[in-house]
Amino acid sequence: MAACSSIPDFALQVVKKADRITVLSGAGMSAESGLPTFRDAQTGLWERFDAAALATPEAWNRDPEFVWSWYMWRHHLVRATAPHAGHLAVAQWEHSADVTIVTQNVDDLHERAGSSHVHHLHGSLFHFRCAQCSFAYSDEVDDSEPHESPRRPPRCQRCGGLIRPGVVWFGEMLPSEPWEAGVQAVDSCDVLVVVGTSGLVYPAAGLPQIAHEKGIPTIEINPDETPLSRECTVSLRMSAATALPILARSR
Ligand code: BV8
Ligand code: ZN
């Protein structure tokens, strides 16, 4: 694996020739839109907590208002921001290639950039359901500022249970449809672009291995080295908003 701070011609050629491009994205993909990654320290009410501790059924059962408020803060942050040049470049690719996005992110920035095939392995901040009976909740949620004090989750119209965010918490199984679509997209692509993920959370972090074993070229985009870097064909020490538009222009 070569770590490069500029894009080697080999990578440009691989992307140029590819008919089927799969993008595996993580929190770093949305960092340049101002969204904190899971590595970044929390702020405000949640500054003393690490994200992985908050994104658990245990934290919810212990204090649902505290966790619900965290998700309303993140919901507000995502609605207040916009996709960056990297999201737009990936959406642009759809004009000349069959592009599938497999994301660990619960934001909707890929879709807002115009990408049409997006599989959310870890759910979405914009879906809600009852924590007790799983009945889908489609009413408005209040994510208004200030986010200084905990707020109560809404109640389920069917059983009166608390409404929870439609995300996958640590210790919870991934929804099968996006997972199977993700495995299929990695297994059948001509090039896999792995962008903005630390490669620490499973089973998502195991996806590049599938491409590696099939000899499918993999291009990592991450300012830092990760456990995935050595498996990747090329590892670009660049940011998502810088590298993706350059790769997109190669087509
Ligand atoms: C499960 C939704 C069955 C909620 C999330 C095998 C081995 C070890 C552990 C396990 C294993 N199998 C299962 C586990 C347990 C666990 C796990 O993986 N734990 C880890 C921490 C060790 N996995 C699970 O629990 C999964 N469920 O396996 O169920 C089961 C259950 C129990 C036991 C066995 C089997 C569920 C995992 C999903 C949890 N939900 N999100 C929410 O968002 O609130 S995970 C969440 O954290 C994100 O979705 C994302 O997946 C993860 C954060 O990772 P990244 O996205 O990679 O982001 P991160 O902040 O870490 O890194 C950012 C990267 O970007 C950095 O590298 C940085 O350098 C880079 N970067 C920064 N800026 C930029 C950039 N890159 C490019 N451009 C930039 N500008
Ligand atoms: Zn219910």
XYZ file of C-alpha atoms and ligand atoms in Angstrom:
332
model
C 0.000 0.000 0.000
C 1.412 3.442 -0.987
C 0.483 6.435 1.257
C 0.354 9.524 -0.982
C -0.386 13.200 -0.385
C -1.226 13.660 -4.070
C -3.202 11.291 -6.285
C -0.980 8.883 -8.241
C -1.889 8.419 -11.901
C -2.679 4.761 -11.225
C -5.611 5.783 -8.996
C -6.905 8.277 -11.565
C -6.755 5.588 -14.266
C -8.565 3.007 -12.117
C -11.402 5.480 -11.413
C -11.452 6.659 -15.051
C -11.939 3.086 -16.341
C -14.399 1.891 -13.669
C -18.056 1.249 -14.629
C -19.133 0.310 -11.084
C -17.810 2.472 -8.244
C -18.612 1.738 -4.591
C -17.930 4.351 -1.919
C -17.664 3.274 1.764
C -17.935 6.431 3.889
C -17.558 7.267 7.563
C -17.811 10.307 9.807
C -14.739 11.919 8.218
C -16.771 12.256 4.988
C -18.957 14.849 6.728
C -16.239 16.553 8.802
C -15.731 19.359 6.254
C -19.471 20.100 6.505
C -18.810 20.903 10.175
C -20.204 17.674 11.655
C -18.135 16.215 14.534
C -16.644 12.764 13.921
C -16.821 10.020 16.567
C -13.163 10.684 17.333
C -13.869 14.356 18.057
C -14.631 15.261 21.672
C -18.292 15.956 22.386
C -19.334 19.499 23.343
C -22.120 21.116 25.406
C -24.303 18.897 27.635
C -22.426 15.806 26.406
C -18.793 17.015 26.697
C -17.985 14.508 29.441
C -19.206 11.555 27.325
C -17.661 9.793 24.367
C -19.961 9.212 21.441
C -19.669 5.419 21.557
C -20.913 5.485 25.176
C -23.952 7.571 24.261
C -24.862 5.491 21.178
C -25.891 2.423 23.251
C -29.147 0.841 24.509
C -27.659 1.034 28.024
C -27.278 4.833 27.849
C -30.850 5.094 26.510
C -32.310 2.899 29.265
C -30.344 4.824 31.893
C -31.422 8.296 30.713
C -33.547 8.473 27.522
C -33.988 12.266 27.764
C -30.198 12.784 27.813
C -29.650 10.545 24.789
C -32.704 11.905 22.934
C -31.353 15.464 23.414
C -27.983 14.410 21.983
C -29.702 13.137 18.880
C -31.833 16.311 18.607
C -28.604 18.370 18.784
C -27.045 16.259 16.018
C -30.348 16.421 14.019
C -30.198 20.213 14.265
C -26.513 20.328 13.248
C -27.151 18.252 10.098
C -30.193 20.330 9.067
C -28.104 23.500 9.578
C -25.261 22.370 7.300
C -24.850 21.363 3.658
C -22.970 18.780 1.545
C -19.434 19.827 0.540
C -17.480 19.485 -2.730
C -16.687 15.852 -1.868
C -20.362 14.841 -1.530
C -21.134 16.746 -4.769
C -18.268 15.042 -6.640
C -19.544 11.581 -5.667
C -23.065 12.539 -6.790
C -21.576 13.854 -10.074
C -20.005 10.447 -10.709
C -23.486 9.002 -11.255
C -23.577 10.696 -14.656
C -20.853 8.445 -16.018
C -20.717 5.394 -13.743
C -22.897 3.083 -11.642
C -22.177 4.479 -8.151
C -23.286 2.868 -4.877
C -22.669 4.511 -1.493
C -22.396 2.368 1.619
C -22.281 4.737 4.584
C -21.837 4.443 8.329
C -23.147 7.995 8.622
C -26.618 8.774 9.954
C -26.706 12.182 8.225
C -28.428 12.779 4.852
C -25.635 14.736 3.144
C -25.019 12.169 0.379
C -28.706 12.276 -0.588
C -28.826 16.085 -0.353
C -25.810 16.212 -2.707
C -27.879 14.229 -5.243
C -26.632 10.674 -4.727
C -29.430 8.174 -5.427
C -28.018 4.816 -4.252
C -27.163 5.304 -0.567
C -27.242 2.406 1.927
C -27.188 3.484 5.603
C -25.564 0.625 7.559
C -26.131 2.389 10.890
C -29.528 3.943 10.229
C -30.563 7.588 9.946
C -31.088 10.637 12.149
C -34.256 11.318 10.135
C -36.064 8.066 10.923
C -37.756 7.442 14.282
C -39.627 4.521 15.849
C -41.110 3.393 19.136
C -38.489 1.850 21.444
C -41.152 -0.523 22.770
C -43.220 -1.680 19.770
C -41.094 -0.358 16.854
C -44.086 1.472 15.378
C -42.718 4.074 12.930
C -42.967 7.678 14.123
C -43.463 10.269 11.373
C -44.536 13.392 13.281
C -42.280 16.428 13.640
C -39.478 16.323 16.207
C -38.365 19.422 18.113
C -34.612 19.910 17.468
C -34.733 23.672 18.116
C -32.039 25.479 20.059
C -30.955 25.962 22.786
C -29.615 22.477 23.493
C -28.746 23.356 27.078
C -31.294 21.225 28.928
C -32.476 17.657 28.299
C -35.789 17.316 26.464
C -38.355 14.484 26.551
C -38.691 12.105 23.600
C -42.186 12.022 22.055
C -44.600 9.166 22.849
C -45.760 6.369 20.553
C -49.326 6.785 19.241
C -49.825 2.988 19.383
C -48.441 1.910 22.771
C -47.392 5.106 24.541
C -43.748 3.960 24.559
C -40.843 6.398 24.088
C -39.795 7.286 20.538
C -36.118 6.556 19.772
C -33.864 7.590 16.848
C -33.785 5.080 13.935
C -30.044 4.535 14.307
C -28.113 1.322 15.124
C -26.614 1.468 18.599
C -23.473 -0.436 19.648
C -24.501 -3.987 20.512
C -27.446 -3.853 18.111
C -27.600 -5.816 14.860
C -27.376 -3.899 11.587
C -30.579 -3.836 9.481
C -30.196 -6.709 6.953
C -31.278 -4.854 3.769
C -28.588 -2.139 3.761
C -25.985 -4.638 5.058
C -26.645 -7.124 2.263
C -26.772 -4.330 -0.317
C -23.440 -3.076 1.067
C -21.747 -6.470 0.820
C -23.110 -6.882 -2.741
C -21.905 -3.419 -3.771
C -18.365 -4.057 -2.455
C -18.268 -7.566 -3.935
C -19.314 -6.434 -7.433
C -17.522 -3.083 -7.925
C -14.564 -2.226 -10.189
C -13.075 0.098 -7.561
C -13.832 0.668 -3.856
C -13.263 4.159 -2.439
C -12.967 4.111 1.379
C -13.363 7.675 2.677
C -13.318 9.179 6.163
C -13.501 6.050 8.276
C -11.195 4.956 11.124
C -11.972 1.310 10.300
C -12.618 0.452 13.965
C -16.350 -0.302 13.988
C -17.541 -3.748 12.866
C -18.965 -5.255 10.801
C -18.574 -2.177 8.496
C -14.780 -2.178 8.933
C -14.686 -5.701 7.483
C -16.082 -4.651 4.086
C -12.775 -3.543 2.460
C -11.410 -7.036 3.173
C -13.989 -8.421 0.705
C -12.614 -6.208 -2.085
C -9.026 -6.925 -1.031
C -9.589 -10.696 -1.259
C -11.123 -10.341 -4.745
C -8.215 -8.172 -5.984
C -10.564 -5.198 -6.469
C -8.506 -1.950 -6.302
C -9.266 0.046 -3.153
C -8.487 3.734 -2.684
C -8.495 5.077 0.900
C -8.989 8.826 1.503
C -8.032 9.841 5.052
C -5.607 12.447 6.417
C -4.507 9.805 8.932
C -3.358 6.193 8.571
C -5.926 3.613 9.686
C -5.963 -0.180 10.240
C -7.459 -0.349 6.718
C -4.560 1.483 5.050
C -2.318 -1.544 4.582
C -5.120 -3.493 2.846
C -5.797 -0.626 0.407
C -4.113 -0.393 -3.004
C -3.570 3.349 -2.576
C -4.010 5.366 0.657
C -4.386 9.101 0.020
C -3.405 11.333 2.966
C -5.944 13.895 1.850
C -9.348 15.165 2.918
C -12.646 14.087 1.342
C -13.479 17.550 -0.039
C -10.034 17.771 -1.695
C -9.479 14.263 -3.086
C -12.966 13.318 -4.334
C -13.378 16.234 -6.804
C -9.935 15.421 -8.294
C -10.868 11.734 -8.660
C -14.229 12.766 -10.173
C -12.529 15.022 -12.721
C -10.501 12.002 -13.996
C -13.686 10.694 -15.682
C -23.068 -5.521 15.950
C -24.974 4.933 14.685
C -23.935 -7.716 16.367
C -25.302 5.627 15.961
C -22.898 3.669 14.992
C -15.811 -7.398 16.101
C -14.678 -6.964 16.712
C -14.770 -5.994 17.728
C -15.997 -5.447 18.129
C -17.116 -5.880 17.519
C -17.034 -6.855 16.525
N -18.284 -7.075 16.087
C -19.157 -6.295 16.796
C -18.458 -5.556 17.670
C -19.014 -4.586 18.563
C -19.174 -3.188 17.913
C -17.843 -2.605 17.492
O -17.453 -2.632 16.343
N -17.181 -2.008 18.476
C -15.909 -1.311 18.155
C -15.965 0.087 18.721
C -14.759 -2.081 18.694
N -20.063 -3.256 16.749
C -21.391 -3.207 17.014
O -21.878 -3.154 18.128
C -22.303 -3.249 15.791
N -23.346 -4.213 16.012
O -21.971 -5.938 15.656
O -24.172 -6.315 16.278
C -23.145 -7.936 17.558
C -23.480 -7.256 18.703
C -22.681 -7.475 19.839
C -21.545 -8.296 19.782
C -21.267 -8.981 18.590
C -22.057 -8.800 17.465
C -23.034 -1.897 15.614
C -22.065 -0.838 15.236
C -22.830 0.433 14.846
C -22.931 1.403 16.002
N -23.553 2.656 15.538
N -23.521 4.800 14.537
C -24.878 7.078 15.963
O -24.293 7.548 14.974
O -25.174 7.730 16.970
S -21.183 3.513 14.796
C -20.636 5.148 14.571
O -19.290 5.132 14.954
C -20.624 5.641 13.153
O -21.760 5.242 12.446
C -19.357 4.982 12.605
O -19.619 3.705 12.180
C -18.505 4.889 13.836
C -17.461 5.933 13.781
O -16.509 5.460 12.904
P -16.104 6.329 11.615
O -17.299 6.647 10.824
O -14.995 5.601 11.005
O -15.633 7.722 12.236
P -14.475 8.014 13.265
O -14.881 9.253 13.970
O -14.122 6.818 14.043
O -13.208 8.326 12.327
C -13.272 9.398 11.433
C -12.139 9.148 10.433
O -12.219 10.162 9.433
C -10.754 9.228 11.068
O -9.952 8.158 10.583
C -10.204 10.583 10.577
O -8.810 10.544 10.364
C -10.943 10.729 9.239
N -11.158 12.117 8.818
C -11.316 13.216 9.613
N -11.522 14.321 8.813
C -11.519 13.876 7.520
C -11.308 12.477 7.525
N -11.252 11.745 6.391
C -11.399 12.423 5.200
N -11.637 13.769 5.126
C -11.691 14.508 6.257
N -11.901 15.834 6.169
Zn -45.076 1.804 20.526
